[in-house]
Amino acid sequence: MSATIAELDRKRAAAKAGGGEKRVAAQHAKGKLTARERLDVLLDHGSFEEYDMYVEHNCTDFGMQDQIVPGDGVVTGSGTINGRLVFVFSQDFTVFGGSLSERHATKICKVMDMAMKVGAPVIGINDSGGARIQEGVASLAGYAEVFQRNVLASGVVPQLSLIMGPCAGGAVYSPAMTDFIFMVKDSSYMFVTGPDVVKTVTNEVVTQEALGGAITHTTKSSVADLALEDDIETLLAARDFIDFLPSSNQSPVPERPTSDAWDRIEDSLDTLIPASANQPYDMHELIRKTVDEGDFFEVQPAHAGNIITGFGRIEGKTIGIVANQPMVLAGCLDINSSKKAARFVRFCDAFEIPIVTFVDVPGFLPGVGQEHSGIIKHGAKLLFAYAEATVPKITVITRKAYGGAYDVMSSKHLRGDLNYAWPTAEIAVMGAKGAVEIIFRGLNADGIAEKTAEYEARFANPFVAASKGFIDEVIQPHSTRRRIALGLRKLRNKSLENPWKKHDNIPL
Ligand code: HXC
């Protein structure tokens, strides 16, 4: 008996050794944790239960039959984050560079299937050289099996990808189909083909960092949502983030005890809007003063700053927040901000997370570049996303709501449930001066100024919209949190269904 137990201990120790001391030391020397160390930080202490520790690859080409490492380069299983179940896989770069073999893929698929069966998030820690080159098409088949599951799980369980090393080739497409991607600065990269291939094909000389580093993907490409300083910060951010998300599309949003009074009054919000309509202010201030304890988890903070997206809580329950940011491009909607917010709205809708929208938008960004790059199609994404969303939707217009952008930003006409405006709101087809210059073309400067003042007096307020029932109530800025909390209580049992369809055809 004791011999068989000792044998089990020996097998476990062999699996835990991964690619061996030398490669583990090399991983540490790069400032990276190993696959198992990462799971220790990510999951509640002692909660990890591993599967498939003894799985081995089945490749016999290129001398691979003599290079067997139990576990085959990925650690898989389940654990908890603040007591809530999650399924995880963590690629082990010390074993064949974390590359994906057929069996490695089968292990990932097993935890994804389990997550789908029981309704729990999947967190993938990616650190991989892509398809295991020695296995050829078998590893491509393995990737496709993972991709297929990513797609079927989309909208059913939240999927979070942590990119914690090089991710090349197939290793980037699975994360690309998950809901959110966090990257580590200076040690993680995502590219379809690396700098050497780029040089050969296009003659461009580029570093790994510039081609596919965390800063590139969180600012330029928007492939990733957050760039964190190191492994530990990334894993801790993932813990915080998972706390906001429901376990599945069948589970309610998580609830966290809070001591923040639901009816907390914020007098400072009464002076948030500057006297001049052209002066910006920081929309983050309104968000932080609205949510419980000022705790706001921003998604894609470094990309398309003219719109803010992220999660907060009201009365302990998660909400998604979308807000125009007057400090960037005056809060205009452009291609990038429309795409960013549309994807966020669709995530919230898929997982029944109520959406609170703060509006201060002077319109869509004009320009040849925007038009030629398809602002019509991309702007329509956000319109489409809000219009199809059936979750509770509460909208607060703080200042400008002009033109098509008024319609887009969760207006009453797109089934906004509660549409509030501050007394400072201006809801109109366009700004006063622009409107007058079109209607009264040919007037002299004095005439324009007079008509502009007339237009402002008539339209630069929320009451025309309120008189038509498009705004449910004009609220005091200081009571915004209280009104949102009451609204969310009211909408808790909201039931609204779109007509049956196989799926919609959002303008991709
Ligand atoms: C097998 C691999 C591997 C791979 C790395 N290794 N990538 N083994 N298959 N894809 C092994 C190395 O042989 C080495 O083994 C160890 O992992 C560490 O690799 P290094 O190159 O020493 O590390 P580093 O210098 O940090 O470079 C990491 C890397 C580089 C950037 C990931 O290894 C690399 O470019 N790998 C190939 C990437 C690639 O082209 N993948 C295939 C993509 S095709 P030892 O024994 O020395 O420790 C693909 C198609 C899928 O994925 C398409 C689906 C849509």
XYZ file of C-alpha atoms and ligand atoms in Angstrom:
563
model
C 0.000 0.000 0.000
C 2.636 2.493 1.071
C 4.623 1.673 -2.098
C 1.649 2.577 -4.314
C 1.104 5.785 -2.356
C 4.755 6.622 -2.746
C 4.401 5.951 -6.466
C 1.508 8.445 -6.625
C 3.633 11.017 -4.814
C 6.453 10.400 -7.256
C 4.161 10.825 -10.268
C 2.716 14.024 -8.860
C 6.168 15.411 -8.163
C 7.227 14.608 -11.743
C 4.209 16.464 -13.133
C 4.795 19.416 -10.836
C 8.402 19.698 -11.949
C 7.225 20.793 -15.411
C 10.086 21.321 -17.827
C 12.725 21.033 -15.108
C 14.736 23.293 -12.851
C 16.715 24.989 -15.599
C 13.668 26.063 -17.545
C 11.836 27.109 -14.381
C 14.832 29.269 -13.464
C 14.745 30.793 -16.961
C 11.037 31.566 -16.509
C 11.773 33.273 -13.174
C 14.702 35.147 -14.673
C 12.256 36.755 -17.121
C 10.227 38.005 -14.153
C 7.527 35.435 -14.849
C 5.874 32.986 -12.471
C 5.399 29.349 -13.441
C 2.015 27.981 -14.488
C 1.350 26.565 -11.017
C 2.617 29.612 -9.135
C 0.179 31.691 -11.163
C -2.739 29.498 -10.146
C -1.667 29.847 -6.510
C -2.041 33.632 -6.773
C -5.216 33.566 -8.880
C -7.245 31.119 -6.804
C -8.321 31.081 -3.168
C -5.673 29.420 -1.031
C -5.937 25.627 -1.241
C -8.962 25.667 -3.546
C -7.283 24.354 -6.705
C -8.246 20.850 -7.764
C -6.243 19.605 -10.719
C -7.367 17.311 -13.548
C -5.333 15.361 -16.038
C -1.993 15.719 -14.334
C -0.736 12.541 -15.957
C -1.796 13.203 -19.529
C 1.016 12.689 -22.020
C 1.351 13.659 -25.654
C 1.021 10.955 -28.324
C 3.569 12.251 -30.814
C 6.244 9.916 -32.136
C 7.839 12.168 -34.753
C 11.082 14.107 -34.331
C 12.123 11.949 -31.356
C 9.184 13.153 -29.296
C 8.554 9.645 -27.923
C 11.626 10.209 -25.742
C 10.483 13.560 -24.442
C 7.458 12.962 -22.272
C 6.467 15.457 -19.572
C 3.375 14.475 -17.566
C 0.643 17.085 -17.952
C 1.926 17.995 -21.425
C 2.473 21.711 -20.882
C -0.793 22.838 -19.386
C -2.166 22.735 -15.839
C -5.966 22.457 -15.758
C -8.675 22.235 -13.146
C -11.035 24.238 -11.001
C -10.838 26.440 -7.940
C -12.573 29.356 -6.329
C -12.129 33.131 -6.337
C -13.548 34.663 -3.192
C -15.562 31.494 -2.789
C -17.010 31.372 -6.304
C -16.230 28.478 -8.656
C -14.061 29.050 -11.734
C -12.418 26.700 -14.231
C -8.832 27.375 -15.218
C -6.053 26.348 -17.522
C -2.516 27.615 -17.190
C -0.010 26.940 -19.959
C 3.443 25.888 -18.824
C 6.096 27.603 -20.939
C 8.757 25.351 -19.428
C 7.275 22.379 -21.313
C 7.817 22.715 -25.079
C 7.264 26.459 -24.735
C 3.645 25.935 -23.632
C 2.914 24.856 -27.196
C -0.403 23.220 -27.883
C -0.447 19.531 -28.731
C -3.525 17.422 -29.420
C -3.585 16.160 -25.799
C -2.840 19.618 -24.382
C -5.901 20.845 -26.292
C -8.007 17.961 -25.031
C -7.194 19.002 -21.454
C -8.299 22.589 -22.123
C -11.463 21.367 -23.815
C -12.301 19.209 -20.803
C -12.326 22.156 -18.390
C -14.277 24.264 -20.877
C -16.889 21.525 -21.214
C -17.145 21.260 -17.422
C -17.511 25.024 -17.097
C -20.353 24.997 -19.616
C -22.085 22.074 -17.888
C -22.091 23.666 -14.454
C -22.169 27.345 -15.454
C -18.893 28.854 -14.242
C -16.349 31.236 -15.795
C -13.264 30.003 -17.641
C -9.962 31.756 -17.032
C -7.147 30.885 -19.403
C -3.549 31.762 -18.581
C -1.783 31.875 -21.923
C 1.963 31.481 -22.279
C 2.522 29.554 -25.479
C 4.538 29.279 -28.666
C 1.352 28.246 -30.508
C 0.750 24.984 -32.304
C 3.226 22.237 -31.252
C 5.307 22.167 -34.380
C 6.285 18.498 -34.061
C 2.620 17.430 -34.136
C 1.609 19.185 -37.313
C -2.065 18.993 -38.202
C -2.975 17.245 -34.923
C -2.153 20.431 -33.046
C -4.112 22.535 -35.537
C -7.067 20.228 -34.941
C -6.574 20.758 -31.203
C -6.726 24.519 -31.640
C -9.903 24.288 -33.674
C -11.516 22.197 -30.924
C -10.691 24.963 -28.435
C -11.925 27.679 -30.818
C -15.231 25.884 -31.317
C -15.745 25.754 -27.567
C -14.822 29.440 -27.179
C -17.622 30.258 -29.582
C -20.204 27.976 -28.004
C -19.322 29.290 -24.534
C -19.568 32.913 -25.672
C -22.552 34.475 -23.942
C -23.040 31.369 -21.769
C -20.137 31.633 -19.302
C -17.702 34.550 -18.963
C -14.309 33.823 -20.532
C -11.241 35.753 -19.401
C -7.797 35.443 -21.005
C -4.611 36.424 -19.209
C -1.712 36.779 -21.629
C 1.416 36.132 -19.595
C 4.094 35.341 -22.129
C 4.581 35.120 -25.860
C 1.430 34.076 -27.681
C 2.002 33.384 -31.332
C -0.019 31.856 -34.144
C -3.018 29.871 -32.948
C -2.325 30.981 -29.386
C -3.855 34.386 -30.092
C -7.116 33.334 -31.691
C -8.566 31.552 -28.711
C -8.061 34.608 -26.446
C -9.443 36.797 -29.233
C -12.762 34.980 -28.954
C -13.001 35.317 -25.186
C -14.739 38.231 -23.496
C -11.777 40.059 -21.971
C -7.996 39.988 -22.341
C -5.508 41.228 -19.742
C -1.819 41.469 -20.710
C 1.393 41.840 -18.711
C 3.637 44.748 -19.711
C 7.068 43.889 -21.146
C 6.669 40.110 -20.924
C 3.580 39.263 -22.950
C 3.074 39.472 -26.688
C 0.323 38.591 -29.108
C 0.849 38.300 -32.820
C -0.303 36.116 -35.657
C 3.228 36.156 -37.059
C 6.277 37.451 -35.192
C 8.823 40.128 -36.171
C 10.952 37.727 -38.266
C 8.082 36.731 -40.538
C 6.933 40.356 -40.756
C 10.436 41.338 -41.895
C 10.480 38.604 -44.544
C 7.047 39.365 -45.945
C 6.680 43.146 -45.682
C 10.263 44.208 -45.017
C 9.090 46.057 -41.895
C 11.487 45.978 -38.960
C 9.632 45.904 -35.673
C 10.267 44.685 -32.138
C 8.045 42.124 -30.393
C 6.928 44.878 -28.021
C 5.964 47.319 -30.768
C 4.286 44.630 -32.850
C 2.225 42.959 -30.177
C 3.095 44.094 -26.656
C 0.634 45.047 -23.934
C 0.821 48.773 -24.697
C 0.282 48.220 -28.423
C -2.757 46.032 -27.863
C -4.379 48.199 -25.191
C -3.870 51.510 -26.977
C -3.693 50.934 -30.732
C -5.307 47.665 -31.727
C -7.734 47.332 -28.774
C -7.214 43.560 -28.928
C -6.573 43.623 -25.159
C -8.497 45.359 -22.383
C -5.895 46.001 -19.697
C -2.104 46.233 -19.440
C -0.770 45.350 -15.986
C 2.707 45.779 -14.529
C 3.625 42.172 -13.741
C 2.288 38.663 -13.183
C 1.103 39.301 -9.627
C -0.742 42.517 -10.495
C -2.407 40.784 -13.459
C -3.586 37.817 -11.413
C -4.895 40.029 -8.610
C -6.708 42.210 -11.160
C -8.323 39.063 -12.541
C -9.574 38.189 -9.037
C -11.094 41.658 -8.618
C -12.605 41.492 -12.073
C -14.241 38.072 -11.655
C -15.940 39.442 -8.524
C -18.056 41.661 -10.787
C -19.188 38.960 -13.193
C -22.065 36.511 -12.920
C -21.036 32.862 -13.100
C -23.117 32.251 -16.228
C -25.998 33.634 -18.257
C -28.333 31.724 -15.931
C -26.885 33.144 -12.707
C -27.770 36.469 -11.115
C -25.092 39.152 -10.817
C -22.952 38.589 -7.734
C -23.840 40.559 -4.641
C -21.343 42.036 -2.221
C -22.162 43.557 1.143
C -21.720 47.319 1.167
C -21.898 49.989 3.825
C -22.412 52.722 1.226
C -25.931 54.120 1.686
C -28.099 53.621 -1.405
C -29.462 57.158 -1.025
C -26.121 58.875 -0.436
C -26.366 62.485 -1.598
C -23.392 63.971 -3.470
C -23.744 67.747 -3.304
C -20.504 68.240 -5.242
C -22.191 66.896 -8.374
C -24.379 70.005 -8.500
C -21.302 71.956 -9.615
C -19.705 69.292 -11.823
C -20.881 70.864 -15.077
C -18.765 73.928 -15.922
C -20.426 77.249 -16.694
C -19.248 77.186 -20.294
C -20.677 74.480 -22.559
C -17.297 74.070 -24.257
C -15.386 73.403 -21.069
C -14.698 69.743 -20.314
C -15.020 67.932 -16.987
C -14.015 64.445 -15.948
C -16.872 61.984 -16.277
C -14.946 59.583 -14.008
C -15.897 61.854 -11.118
C -19.606 61.255 -11.689
C -19.032 57.515 -12.069
C -16.966 57.198 -8.893
C -19.417 59.285 -6.906
C -22.313 57.148 -8.094
C -21.101 53.566 -7.540
C -20.670 51.798 -4.198
C -17.534 52.963 -2.369
C -16.236 54.585 -5.563
C -15.161 51.133 -6.753
C -15.107 51.232 -10.576
C -13.315 48.610 -12.693
C -12.608 50.281 -16.006
C -12.314 48.172 -19.140
C -10.116 49.439 -22.000
C -9.081 52.620 -20.163
C -6.226 53.280 -22.603
C -8.227 52.990 -25.818
C -10.902 55.335 -27.190
C -10.892 57.493 -24.074
C -13.846 59.466 -25.426
C -16.052 56.729 -24.052
C -15.673 55.085 -20.654
C -16.757 51.488 -20.069
C -16.532 49.396 -16.936
C -18.184 47.750 -13.974
C -19.330 49.119 -10.646
C -21.952 48.182 -8.090
C -25.102 49.753 -6.719
C -26.494 48.286 -3.492
C -23.816 45.590 -3.802
C -24.952 44.377 -7.234
C -22.955 44.705 -10.444
C -23.858 47.247 -13.098
C -22.180 48.025 -16.408
C -21.417 51.676 -17.022
C -21.038 53.390 -20.384
C -20.258 57.104 -20.324
C -19.160 59.742 -22.799
C -15.973 61.479 -21.650
C -15.980 65.236 -22.445
C -12.232 65.387 -21.709
C -11.346 63.401 -24.850
C -12.522 64.570 -28.300
C -15.243 66.475 -26.409
C -16.946 63.112 -25.872
C -17.747 62.637 -29.583
C -18.624 59.169 -30.811
C -16.108 57.921 -33.360
C -15.252 54.538 -34.822
C -13.126 53.303 -31.939
C -15.451 54.449 -29.170
C -18.489 52.984 -30.928
C -16.812 49.599 -31.298
C -15.522 49.651 -27.736
C -18.877 50.495 -26.188
C -20.886 48.200 -28.480
C -18.890 45.162 -27.412
C -19.267 46.133 -23.761
C -23.036 46.651 -24.050
C -23.400 43.248 -25.702
C -21.407 41.578 -22.922
C -23.639 43.164 -20.296
C -26.773 42.172 -22.164
C -25.590 38.575 -22.622
C -25.020 38.231 -18.875
C -28.009 40.234 -17.610
C -25.900 43.024 -16.155
C -27.980 46.238 -15.989
C -26.523 49.099 -18.010
C -26.259 52.658 -16.696
C -25.389 55.225 -19.374
C -24.125 58.733 -18.650
C -24.524 60.974 -21.679
C -22.621 64.081 -22.685
C -22.167 63.743 -26.418
C -21.941 66.498 -29.036
C -22.477 64.009 -31.873
C -20.518 61.734 -34.164
C -16.999 62.883 -35.019
C -17.007 64.479 -38.480
C -14.170 63.947 -40.957
C -13.037 62.280 -44.151
C -10.942 59.773 -42.215
C -13.917 58.682 -40.121
C -16.258 58.431 -43.102
C -13.789 56.525 -45.258
C -13.004 54.138 -42.427
C -16.673 53.338 -42.014
C -18.068 55.378 -39.129
C -21.519 54.603 -40.528
C -21.060 50.875 -40.068
C -19.099 51.128 -36.819
C -21.362 53.739 -35.249
C -24.269 51.467 -36.130
C -22.706 48.779 -33.953
C -23.389 50.794 -30.823
C -26.854 51.735 -31.990
C -27.558 48.084 -32.721
C -26.152 46.916 -29.382
C -28.270 49.308 -27.326
C -31.380 48.629 -29.411
C -31.191 44.853 -29.033
C -30.289 44.918 -25.317
C -33.114 43.738 -23.081
C -31.395 44.228 -19.702
C -32.471 47.100 -17.445
C -31.231 50.327 -19.035
C -31.008 53.588 -17.113
C -29.776 56.731 -18.846
C -28.701 60.038 -17.317
C -28.023 62.972 -19.648
C -25.719 65.387 -17.878
C -25.132 67.919 -20.630
C -25.107 67.527 -24.404
C -27.204 64.956 -26.212
C -27.098 66.064 -29.793
C -28.263 64.532 -33.025
C -27.915 60.856 -33.875
C -25.692 60.386 -30.849
C -28.688 61.313 -28.637
C -30.624 58.443 -30.202
C -27.709 56.022 -29.893
C -26.855 56.581 -26.229
C -29.607 54.411 -24.741
C -32.385 56.844 -25.552
C -36.021 56.250 -24.655
C -36.615 55.316 -28.281
C -34.179 52.380 -28.001
C -36.197 50.997 -25.079
C -34.361 52.910 -22.370
C -36.305 51.992 -19.223
C -35.607 55.107 -17.191
C -34.263 58.171 -18.934
C -33.216 60.987 -16.652
C -31.659 64.356 -17.398
C -29.890 66.842 -15.211
C -31.205 70.431 -15.410
C -27.997 71.225 -17.318
C -28.937 68.870 -20.174
C -29.182 70.165 -23.742
C -31.115 67.810 -25.978
C -31.247 68.977 -29.578
C -30.425 68.101 -33.152
C -27.150 69.996 -32.897
C -25.408 72.826 -31.034
C -27.152 76.205 -31.229
C -24.644 78.059 -33.412
C -24.357 75.286 -35.992
C -28.131 74.956 -36.155
C -28.675 78.696 -36.682
C -26.012 78.898 -39.352
C -27.884 76.249 -41.325
C -31.454 77.458 -40.776
C -30.650 81.156 -41.182
C -27.942 80.993 -43.829
C -27.005 84.509 -44.994
C -27.750 86.320 -41.725
C -25.092 88.777 -40.559
C -23.086 88.193 -37.372
C -25.512 90.100 -35.164
C -28.452 88.212 -36.579
C -26.688 84.883 -36.021
C -25.900 85.829 -32.410
C -29.528 86.806 -31.764
C -30.949 83.635 -33.305
C -28.336 81.532 -31.466
C -29.465 82.990 -28.151
C -33.084 82.272 -29.135
C -32.237 78.664 -30.104
C -30.324 78.147 -26.857
C -33.189 79.471 -24.773
C -35.585 77.160 -26.572
C -33.528 73.958 -26.875
C -30.499 74.095 -24.544
C -32.441 72.405 -21.762
C -34.061 69.062 -21.013
C -37.651 70.299 -20.949
C -38.569 70.056 -24.621
C -37.635 66.344 -24.530
C -39.345 65.986 -21.130
C -42.526 67.598 -22.470
C -42.692 64.828 -25.064
C -42.093 62.073 -22.492
C -38.656 61.235 -23.907
C -37.139 62.120 -20.532
C -38.931 60.560 -17.568
C -37.739 63.080 -15.010
C -35.332 65.977 -14.669
C -33.300 65.077 -11.579
C -30.970 66.943 -9.266
C -27.354 65.946 -9.936
C -26.790 65.331 -6.202
C -29.478 62.630 -6.153
C -28.156 60.645 -9.136
C -27.057 57.616 -7.074
C -30.355 57.535 -5.225
C -32.393 57.692 -8.445
C -30.319 54.970 -10.098
C -30.612 52.724 -7.046
C -34.393 53.174 -6.974
C -34.558 52.566 -10.715
C -32.568 49.350 -10.492
C -34.820 48.084 -7.685
C -37.832 48.796 -9.849
C -36.341 47.040 -12.854
C -35.157 43.947 -10.993
C -37.918 41.793 -12.448
C -37.866 43.385 -15.892
C -38.937 40.962 -18.559
C -38.482 41.799 -22.221
C -37.807 39.481 -25.133
C -36.755 40.164 -28.685
C -38.599 38.347 -31.483
C -37.389 34.793 -32.182
C -34.511 34.631 -34.619
C -31.567 32.319 -35.270
C -29.285 35.243 -34.525
C -29.148 38.878 -35.497
C -26.876 40.382 -38.098
C -25.052 43.166 -36.262
C -23.041 45.324 -38.716
C -19.642 43.685 -38.138
C 7.147 23.218 -30.143
C 8.121 25.050 -29.173
C 7.228 25.901 -29.872
C 6.267 25.309 -30.730
C 8.526 27.102 -28.646
N 8.906 25.835 -28.453
N 7.526 27.168 -29.533
N 8.071 23.713 -29.308
N 6.255 23.970 -30.821
N 5.375 26.029 -31.387
C 9.952 25.361 -27.558
C 11.355 25.673 -28.042
O 11.793 24.682 -28.919
C 12.127 25.685 -26.741
O 12.361 24.358 -26.357
C 11.135 26.251 -25.759
O 9.838 26.040 -26.337
C 11.326 27.717 -25.500
O 11.379 28.387 -26.758
P 12.476 29.525 -27.060
O 12.395 29.805 -28.493
O 13.772 29.113 -26.484
O 11.903 30.733 -26.191
P 11.869 32.277 -26.525
O 13.198 32.713 -27.039
O 11.327 32.941 -25.299
O 10.837 32.442 -27.724
C 9.472 32.099 -27.519
C 8.724 32.122 -28.863
C 9.522 31.275 -29.913
C 8.622 33.576 -29.350
C 7.334 31.605 -28.616
O 9.808 29.996 -29.313
C 8.759 31.037 -31.165
O 8.738 31.900 -32.055
N 8.151 29.846 -31.307
C 7.450 29.475 -32.497
C 6.195 30.244 -32.661
C 5.390 29.740 -33.824
O 5.734 30.016 -34.973
N 4.416 28.856 -33.496
C 3.659 28.126 -34.468
C 2.590 29.021 -34.902
S 1.566 28.266 -36.078
P 13.594 23.943 -25.423
O 13.601 22.467 -25.459
O 14.819 24.563 -26.018
O 13.288 24.483 -24.066
C 0.146 28.131 -35.273
C -0.952 27.724 -36.170
C -2.268 27.659 -35.486
O 0.018 28.329 -34.127
C -3.258 28.337 -36.351
C -4.651 28.201 -35.826
C -5.535 29.289 -36.392
